[in-house]
mmCIF file of C-alpha atoms in Angstrom:
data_model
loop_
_atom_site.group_PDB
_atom_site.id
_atom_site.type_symbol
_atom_site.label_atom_id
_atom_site.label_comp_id
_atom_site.label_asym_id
_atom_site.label_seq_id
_atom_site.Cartn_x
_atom_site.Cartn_y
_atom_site.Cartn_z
ATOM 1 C CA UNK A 1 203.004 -48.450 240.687
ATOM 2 C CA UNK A 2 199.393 -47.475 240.891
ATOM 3 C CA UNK A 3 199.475 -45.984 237.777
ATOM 4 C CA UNK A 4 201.262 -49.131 235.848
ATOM 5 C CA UNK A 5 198.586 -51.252 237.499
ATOM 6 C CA UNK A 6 196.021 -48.941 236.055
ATOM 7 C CA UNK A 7 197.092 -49.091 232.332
ATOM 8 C CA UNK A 8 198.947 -52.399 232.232
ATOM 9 C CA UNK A 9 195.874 -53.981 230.906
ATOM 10 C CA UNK A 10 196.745 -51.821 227.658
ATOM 11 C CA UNK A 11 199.989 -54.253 226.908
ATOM 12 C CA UNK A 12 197.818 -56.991 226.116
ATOM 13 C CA UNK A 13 196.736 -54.905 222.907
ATOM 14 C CA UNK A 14 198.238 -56.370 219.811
ATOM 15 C CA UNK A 15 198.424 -54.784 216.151
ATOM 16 C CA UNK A 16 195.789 -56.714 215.309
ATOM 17 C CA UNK A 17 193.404 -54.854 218.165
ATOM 18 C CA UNK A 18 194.640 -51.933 216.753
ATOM 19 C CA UNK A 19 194.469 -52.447 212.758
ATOM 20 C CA UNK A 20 190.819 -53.989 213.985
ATOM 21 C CA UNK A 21 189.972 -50.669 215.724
ATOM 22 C CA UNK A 22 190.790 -48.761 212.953
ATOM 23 C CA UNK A 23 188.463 -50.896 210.263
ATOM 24 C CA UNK A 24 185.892 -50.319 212.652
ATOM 25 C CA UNK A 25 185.934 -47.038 213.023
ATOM 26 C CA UNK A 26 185.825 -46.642 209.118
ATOM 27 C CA UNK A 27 182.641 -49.039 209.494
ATOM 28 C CA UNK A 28 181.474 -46.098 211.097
ATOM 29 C CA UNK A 29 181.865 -43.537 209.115
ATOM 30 C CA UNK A 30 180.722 -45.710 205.917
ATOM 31 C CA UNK A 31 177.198 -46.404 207.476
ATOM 32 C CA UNK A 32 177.286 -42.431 208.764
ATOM 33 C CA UNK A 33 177.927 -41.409 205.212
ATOM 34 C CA UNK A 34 175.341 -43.872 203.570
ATOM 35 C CA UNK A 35 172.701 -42.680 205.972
ATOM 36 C CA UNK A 36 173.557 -39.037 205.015
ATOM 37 C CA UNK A 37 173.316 -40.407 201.471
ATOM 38 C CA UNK A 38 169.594 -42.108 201.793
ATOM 39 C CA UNK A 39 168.444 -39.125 203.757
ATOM 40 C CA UNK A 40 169.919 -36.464 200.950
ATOM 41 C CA UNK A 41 168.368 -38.915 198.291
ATOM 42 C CA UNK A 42 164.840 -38.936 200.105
ATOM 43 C CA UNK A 43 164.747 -35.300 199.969
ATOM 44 C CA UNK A 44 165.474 -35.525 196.291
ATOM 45 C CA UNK A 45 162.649 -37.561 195.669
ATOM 46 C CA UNK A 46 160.536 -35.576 197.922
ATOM 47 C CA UNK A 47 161.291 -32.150 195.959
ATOM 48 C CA UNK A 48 160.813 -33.961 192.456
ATOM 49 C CA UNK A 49 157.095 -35.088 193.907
ATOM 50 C CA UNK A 50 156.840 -31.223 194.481
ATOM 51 C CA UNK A 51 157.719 -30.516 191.026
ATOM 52 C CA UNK A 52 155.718 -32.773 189.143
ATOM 53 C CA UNK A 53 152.645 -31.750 191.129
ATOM 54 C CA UNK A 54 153.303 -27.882 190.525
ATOM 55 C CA UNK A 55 154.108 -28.843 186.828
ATOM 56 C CA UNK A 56 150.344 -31.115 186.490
ATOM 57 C CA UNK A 57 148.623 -28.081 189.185
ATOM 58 C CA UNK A 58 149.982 -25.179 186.474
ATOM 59 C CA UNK A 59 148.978 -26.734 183.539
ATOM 60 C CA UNK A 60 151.715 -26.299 181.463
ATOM 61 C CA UNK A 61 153.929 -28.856 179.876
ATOM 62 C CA UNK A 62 157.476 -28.558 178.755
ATOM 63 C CA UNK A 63 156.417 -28.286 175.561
ATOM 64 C CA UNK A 64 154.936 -25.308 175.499
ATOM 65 C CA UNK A 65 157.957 -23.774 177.727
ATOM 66 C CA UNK A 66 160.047 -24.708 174.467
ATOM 67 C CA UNK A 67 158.024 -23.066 172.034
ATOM 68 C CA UNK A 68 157.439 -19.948 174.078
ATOM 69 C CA UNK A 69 161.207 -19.802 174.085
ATOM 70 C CA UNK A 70 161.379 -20.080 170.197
ATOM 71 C CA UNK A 71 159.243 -17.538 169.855
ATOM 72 C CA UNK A 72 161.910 -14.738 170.522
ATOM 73 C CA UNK A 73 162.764 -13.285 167.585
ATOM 74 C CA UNK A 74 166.190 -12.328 166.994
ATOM 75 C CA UNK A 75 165.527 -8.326 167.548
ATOM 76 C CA UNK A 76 163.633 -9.695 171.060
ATOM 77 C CA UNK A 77 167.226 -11.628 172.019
ATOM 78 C CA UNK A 78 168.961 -7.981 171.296
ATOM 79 C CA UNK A 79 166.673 -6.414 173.141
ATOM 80 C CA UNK A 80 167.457 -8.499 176.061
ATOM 81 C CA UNK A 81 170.913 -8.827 175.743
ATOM 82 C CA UNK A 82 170.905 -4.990 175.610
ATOM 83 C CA UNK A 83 168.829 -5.045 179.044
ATOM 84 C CA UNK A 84 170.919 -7.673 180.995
ATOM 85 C CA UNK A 85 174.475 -5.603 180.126
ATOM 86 C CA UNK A 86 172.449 -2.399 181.786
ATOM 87 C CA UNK A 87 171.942 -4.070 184.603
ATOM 88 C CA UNK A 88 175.343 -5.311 184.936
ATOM 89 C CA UNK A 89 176.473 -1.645 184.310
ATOM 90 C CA UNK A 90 174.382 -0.928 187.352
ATOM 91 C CA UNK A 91 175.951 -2.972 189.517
ATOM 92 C CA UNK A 92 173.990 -6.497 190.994
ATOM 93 C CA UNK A 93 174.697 -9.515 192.680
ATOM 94 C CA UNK A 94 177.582 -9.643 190.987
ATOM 95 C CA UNK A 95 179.224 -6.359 191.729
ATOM 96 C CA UNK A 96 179.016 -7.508 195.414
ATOM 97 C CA UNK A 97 182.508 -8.184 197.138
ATOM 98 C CA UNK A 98 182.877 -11.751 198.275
ATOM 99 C CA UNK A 99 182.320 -10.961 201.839
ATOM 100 C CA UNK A 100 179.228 -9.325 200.902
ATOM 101 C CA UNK A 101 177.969 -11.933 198.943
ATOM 102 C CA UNK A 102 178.526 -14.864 201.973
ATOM 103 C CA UNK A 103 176.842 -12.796 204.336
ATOM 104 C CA UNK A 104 173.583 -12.410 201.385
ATOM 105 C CA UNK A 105 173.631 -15.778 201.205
ATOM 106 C CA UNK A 106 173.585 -16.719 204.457
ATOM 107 C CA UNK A 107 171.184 -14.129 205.041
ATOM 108 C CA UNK A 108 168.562 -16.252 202.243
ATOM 109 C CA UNK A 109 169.265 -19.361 203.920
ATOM 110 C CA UNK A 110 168.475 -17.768 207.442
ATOM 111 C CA UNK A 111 164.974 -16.107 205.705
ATOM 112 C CA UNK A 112 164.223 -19.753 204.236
ATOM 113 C CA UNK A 113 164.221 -21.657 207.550
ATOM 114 C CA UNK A 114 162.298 -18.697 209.106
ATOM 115 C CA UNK A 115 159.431 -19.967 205.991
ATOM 116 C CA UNK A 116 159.732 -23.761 206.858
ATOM 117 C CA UNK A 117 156.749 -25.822 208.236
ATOM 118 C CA UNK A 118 157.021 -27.492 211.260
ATOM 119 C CA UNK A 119 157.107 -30.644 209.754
ATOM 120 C CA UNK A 120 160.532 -29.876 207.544
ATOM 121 C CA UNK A 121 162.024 -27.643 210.089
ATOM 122 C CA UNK A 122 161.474 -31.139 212.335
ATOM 123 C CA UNK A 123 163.179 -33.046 209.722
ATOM 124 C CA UNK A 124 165.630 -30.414 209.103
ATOM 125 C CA UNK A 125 167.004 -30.451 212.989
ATOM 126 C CA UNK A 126 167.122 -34.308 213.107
ATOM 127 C CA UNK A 127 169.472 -34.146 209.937
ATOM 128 C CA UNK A 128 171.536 -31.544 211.584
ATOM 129 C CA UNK A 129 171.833 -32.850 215.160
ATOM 130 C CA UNK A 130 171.950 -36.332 214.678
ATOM 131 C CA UNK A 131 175.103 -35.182 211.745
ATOM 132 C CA UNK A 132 176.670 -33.383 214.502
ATOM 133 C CA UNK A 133 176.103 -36.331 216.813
ATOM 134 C CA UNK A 134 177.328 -38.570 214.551
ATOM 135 C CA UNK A 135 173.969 -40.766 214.775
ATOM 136 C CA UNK A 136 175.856 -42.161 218.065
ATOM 137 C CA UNK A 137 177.324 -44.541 216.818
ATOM 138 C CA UNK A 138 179.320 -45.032 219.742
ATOM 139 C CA UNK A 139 178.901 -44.976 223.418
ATOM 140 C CA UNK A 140 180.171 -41.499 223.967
ATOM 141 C CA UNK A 141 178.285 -39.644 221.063
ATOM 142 C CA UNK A 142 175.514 -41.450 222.474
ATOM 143 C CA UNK A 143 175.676 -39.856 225.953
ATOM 144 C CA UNK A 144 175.976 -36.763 225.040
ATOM 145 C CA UNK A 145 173.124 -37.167 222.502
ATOM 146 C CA UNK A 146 170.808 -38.129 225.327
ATOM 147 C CA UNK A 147 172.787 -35.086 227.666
ATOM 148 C CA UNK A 148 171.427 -32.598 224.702
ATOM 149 C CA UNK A 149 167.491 -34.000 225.282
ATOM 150 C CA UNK A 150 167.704 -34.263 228.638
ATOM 151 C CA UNK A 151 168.750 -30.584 228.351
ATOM 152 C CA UNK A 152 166.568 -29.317 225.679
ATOM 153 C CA UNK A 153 163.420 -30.996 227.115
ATOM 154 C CA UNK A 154 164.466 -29.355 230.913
ATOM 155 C CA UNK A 155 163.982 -25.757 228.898
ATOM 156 C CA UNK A 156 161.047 -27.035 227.196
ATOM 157 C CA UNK A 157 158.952 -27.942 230.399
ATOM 158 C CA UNK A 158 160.857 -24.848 232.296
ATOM 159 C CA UNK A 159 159.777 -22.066 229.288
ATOM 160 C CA UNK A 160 156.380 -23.733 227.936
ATOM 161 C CA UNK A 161 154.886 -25.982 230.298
ATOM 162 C CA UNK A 162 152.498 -25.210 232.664
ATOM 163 C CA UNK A 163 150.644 -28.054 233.176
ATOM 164 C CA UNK A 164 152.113 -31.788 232.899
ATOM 165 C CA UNK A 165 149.561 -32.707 229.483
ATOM 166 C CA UNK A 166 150.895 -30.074 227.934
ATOM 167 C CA UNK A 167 154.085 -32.248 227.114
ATOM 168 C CA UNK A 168 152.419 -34.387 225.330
ATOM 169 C CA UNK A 169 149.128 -31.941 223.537
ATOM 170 C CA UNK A 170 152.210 -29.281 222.545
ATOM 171 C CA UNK A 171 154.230 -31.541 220.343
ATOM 172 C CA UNK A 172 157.717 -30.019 221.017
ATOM 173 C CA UNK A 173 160.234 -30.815 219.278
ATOM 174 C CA UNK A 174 162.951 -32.567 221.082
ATOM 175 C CA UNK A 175 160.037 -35.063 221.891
ATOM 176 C CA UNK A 176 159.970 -35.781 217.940
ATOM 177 C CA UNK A 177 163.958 -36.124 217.949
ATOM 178 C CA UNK A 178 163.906 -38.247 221.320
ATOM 179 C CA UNK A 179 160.544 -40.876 219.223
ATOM 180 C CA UNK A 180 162.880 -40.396 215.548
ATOM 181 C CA UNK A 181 166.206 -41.726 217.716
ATOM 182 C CA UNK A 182 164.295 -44.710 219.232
ATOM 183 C CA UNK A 183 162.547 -45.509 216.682
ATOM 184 C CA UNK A 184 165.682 -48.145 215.302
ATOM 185 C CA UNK A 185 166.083 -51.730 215.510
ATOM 186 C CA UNK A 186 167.464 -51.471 219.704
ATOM 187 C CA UNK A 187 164.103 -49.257 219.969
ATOM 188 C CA UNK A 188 161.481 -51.945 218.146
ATOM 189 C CA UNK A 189 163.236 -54.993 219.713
ATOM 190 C CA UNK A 190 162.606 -53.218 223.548
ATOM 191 C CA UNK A 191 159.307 -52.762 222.523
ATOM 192 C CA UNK A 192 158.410 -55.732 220.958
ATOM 193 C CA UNK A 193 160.333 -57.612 223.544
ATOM 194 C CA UNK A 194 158.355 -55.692 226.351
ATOM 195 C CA UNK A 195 154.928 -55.542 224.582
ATOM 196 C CA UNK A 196 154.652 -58.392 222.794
ATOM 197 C CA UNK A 197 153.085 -60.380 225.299
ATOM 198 C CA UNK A 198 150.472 -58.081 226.591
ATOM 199 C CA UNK A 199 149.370 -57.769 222.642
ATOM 200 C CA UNK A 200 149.356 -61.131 222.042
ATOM 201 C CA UNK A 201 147.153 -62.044 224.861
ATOM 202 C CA UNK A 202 144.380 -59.257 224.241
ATOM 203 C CA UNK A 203 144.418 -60.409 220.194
ATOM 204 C CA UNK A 204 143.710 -63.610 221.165
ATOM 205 C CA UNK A 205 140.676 -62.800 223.370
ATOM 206 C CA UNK A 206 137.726 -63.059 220.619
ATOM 207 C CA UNK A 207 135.314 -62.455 223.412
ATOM 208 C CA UNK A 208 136.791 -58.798 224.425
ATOM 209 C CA UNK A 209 134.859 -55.768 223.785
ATOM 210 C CA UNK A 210 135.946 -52.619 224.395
ATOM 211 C CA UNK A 211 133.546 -50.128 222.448
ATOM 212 C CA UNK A 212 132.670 -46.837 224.976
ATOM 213 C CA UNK A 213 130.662 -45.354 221.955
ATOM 214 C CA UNK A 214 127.338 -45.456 223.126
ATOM 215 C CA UNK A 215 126.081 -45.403 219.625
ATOM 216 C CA UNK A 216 128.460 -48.822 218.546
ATOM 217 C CA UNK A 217 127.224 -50.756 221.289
ATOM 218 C CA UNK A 218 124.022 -49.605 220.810
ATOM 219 C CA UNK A 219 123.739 -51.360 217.129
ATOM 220 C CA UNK A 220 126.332 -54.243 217.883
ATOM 221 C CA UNK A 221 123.819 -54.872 220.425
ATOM 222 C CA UNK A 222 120.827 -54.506 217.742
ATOM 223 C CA UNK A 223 122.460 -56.743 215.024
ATOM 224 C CA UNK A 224 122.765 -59.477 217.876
ATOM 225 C CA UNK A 225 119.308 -59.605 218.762
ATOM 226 C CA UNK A 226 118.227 -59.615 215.000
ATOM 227 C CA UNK A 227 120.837 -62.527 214.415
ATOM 228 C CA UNK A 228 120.001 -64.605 217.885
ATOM 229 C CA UNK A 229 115.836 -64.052 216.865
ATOM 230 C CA UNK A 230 115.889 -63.842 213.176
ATOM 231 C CA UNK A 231 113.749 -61.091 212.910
ATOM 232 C CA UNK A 232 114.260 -57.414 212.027
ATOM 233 C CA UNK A 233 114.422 -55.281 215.497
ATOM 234 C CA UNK A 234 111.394 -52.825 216.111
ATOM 235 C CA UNK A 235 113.981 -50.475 217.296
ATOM 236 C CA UNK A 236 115.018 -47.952 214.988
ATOM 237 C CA UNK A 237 118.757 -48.270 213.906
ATOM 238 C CA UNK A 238 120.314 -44.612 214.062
ATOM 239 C CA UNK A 239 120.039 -43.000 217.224
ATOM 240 C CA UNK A 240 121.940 -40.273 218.903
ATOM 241 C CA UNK A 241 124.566 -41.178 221.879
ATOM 242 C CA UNK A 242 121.638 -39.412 224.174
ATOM 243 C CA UNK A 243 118.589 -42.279 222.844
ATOM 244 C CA UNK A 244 121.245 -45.081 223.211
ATOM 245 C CA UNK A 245 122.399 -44.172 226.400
ATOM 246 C CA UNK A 246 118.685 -43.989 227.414
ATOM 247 C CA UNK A 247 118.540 -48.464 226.969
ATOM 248 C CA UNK A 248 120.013 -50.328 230.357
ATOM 249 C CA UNK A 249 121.344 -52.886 228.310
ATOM 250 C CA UNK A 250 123.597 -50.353 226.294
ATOM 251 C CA UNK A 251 124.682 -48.942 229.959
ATOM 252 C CA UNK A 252 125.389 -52.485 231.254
ATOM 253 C CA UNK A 253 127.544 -53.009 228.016
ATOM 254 C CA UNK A 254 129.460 -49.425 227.694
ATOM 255 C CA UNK A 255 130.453 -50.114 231.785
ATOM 256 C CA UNK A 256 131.884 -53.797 230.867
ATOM 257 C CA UNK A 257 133.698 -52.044 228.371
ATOM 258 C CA UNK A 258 135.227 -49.462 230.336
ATOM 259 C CA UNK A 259 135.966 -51.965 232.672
ATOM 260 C CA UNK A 260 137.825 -53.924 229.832
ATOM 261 C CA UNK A 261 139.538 -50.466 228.680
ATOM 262 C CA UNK A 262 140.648 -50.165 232.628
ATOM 263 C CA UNK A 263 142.012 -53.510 232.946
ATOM 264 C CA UNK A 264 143.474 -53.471 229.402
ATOM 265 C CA UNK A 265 145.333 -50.237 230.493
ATOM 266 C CA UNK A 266 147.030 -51.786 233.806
ATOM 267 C CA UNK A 267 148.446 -54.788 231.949
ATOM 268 C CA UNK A 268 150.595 -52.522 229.901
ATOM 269 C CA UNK A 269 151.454 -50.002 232.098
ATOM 270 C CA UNK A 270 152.623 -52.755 234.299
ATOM 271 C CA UNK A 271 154.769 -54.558 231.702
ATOM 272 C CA UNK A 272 156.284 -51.001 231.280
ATOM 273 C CA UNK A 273 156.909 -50.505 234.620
ATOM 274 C CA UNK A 274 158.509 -54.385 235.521
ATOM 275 C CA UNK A 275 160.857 -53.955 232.406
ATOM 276 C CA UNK A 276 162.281 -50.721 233.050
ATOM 277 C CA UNK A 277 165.692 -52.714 232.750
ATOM 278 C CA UNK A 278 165.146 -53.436 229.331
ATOM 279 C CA UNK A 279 163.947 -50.415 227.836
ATOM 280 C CA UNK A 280 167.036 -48.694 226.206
ATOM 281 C CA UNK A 281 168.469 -46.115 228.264
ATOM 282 C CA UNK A 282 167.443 -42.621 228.238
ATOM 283 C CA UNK A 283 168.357 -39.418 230.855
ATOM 284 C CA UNK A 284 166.337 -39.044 233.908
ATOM 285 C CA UNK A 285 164.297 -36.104 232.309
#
């Protein structure tokens, strides 16, 4: 009986719950395969960028590639034809077995991620984990998403970090793919829904200044005595952080602003910190 009572809930499912189930789960994989299909389709355009600029940076135009290739006189295309059936005599790439020639190119693919900045190689393991992940798209590929950066960032601080800034000043990775799966709508609405506010309030202050360059406040504060008297300042206009820090009024100013910064600073830490509920969820790293 306790297991009846445990899955009796199920007999209320009709076809229809099922035949909907179904049509949304091939939602899913339609908006899975059209994001594969942008991403491939950004990279295109990315590589044809590349192209054109190597084309414009060489100097050459396709022109010229054309008449260099008519150019070969007949004896010349003998000549090579003679040359490319010696090297097939040889042997080659294609005298490799098929084995062989899976492991070579796996081996060229292996040698060309080795050679990839940090900036593709970042792009490279969002395309491939998020694929494998499925882009979460539902609540369990989701967990386990957030499982693999809770572990990944657990080795990162265990194998790289000694000191707690150095999460943020060394740029790893999985911090990238944690920003990159945030970043959609559920990610913006938290933070506009959390943020908002706090932003709102400080752009509507005309009257705040937060300027800790000594030099800044230094001519801000210039420019308003010439525009309160009218008259040109006898002070000279560029100084060095050393001669502005040397007037009491600049001091005065550059501690109101750090004051400002201060206060500024505890506002949104504490929206952060009362809104914890809404901030979408992530593993307790």
């Amino acid at each position: 009986m306790a297991v009846v009572r445990k899955f009796v809930h199920l007999l209320d499912h009709s076809d229809q719950d099922f035949q909907e189930e179904l049509e949304l789960m091939r939602l899913r994989e339609e908006v899975v395969t059209n994001i594969r299909s942008n991403q491939q389709l950004e990279n295109d355009l990315n590589l044809m960028d590349i192209k054109i600029g190597l084309l414009v940076k060489n100097k050459i135009t396709l022109q010229e590639v054309v008449s260099h290739s008519k150019k070969l006189t007949k004896k010349n295309k003998t000549q090579l034809s003679d040359m490319m059936m010696m090297n097939k005599q040889r042997g080659g790439l294609k005298a490799l077995s098929k084995e062989k020639r899976v492991k070579l190119e796996a081996y060229q693919h292996l040698f060309y991620l080795l050679q990839m900045p940090q900036n593709k190689s970042t792009k490279f393991m969002d395309s491939v984990i998020f694929t494998l992940y499925n882009y979460a798209s539902n609540q369990r590929e989701e967990y386990l998403l957030l499982k693999l950066f809770k572990t990944a960032l657990q080795e990162e601080i265990k194998s790289k970090v000694d000191q707690m800034k150095e999460i943020v000043t060394g740029n790893p990775t999985v911090i990238k793919m944690v920003v990159s799966f945030h970043r959609g709508a559920r990610g913006q609405n938290a933070l506009r829904q959390i943020l908002a506010p706090v932003v709102k309030e400080i752009m509507d202050d005309k009257t705040l200044n937060i300027k800790t360059d000594p030099v800044d406040i230094y001519k801000g504060w210039v420019n308003q005595m010439e525009t309160e008297t009218g008259e040109a300042s006898k002070l000279p206009y560029d100084v060095t952080p050393e001669q502005a820090m040397a007037h009491e009024e600049v001091r005065t100013r550059l501690e109101a602003s750090i004051k400002n910064m201060k206060s500024i600073t505890d506002k949104f830490l504490s929206a952060i910190i009362v809104s914890v509920d809404k901030i979408p969820y992530v593993p307790h790293f």
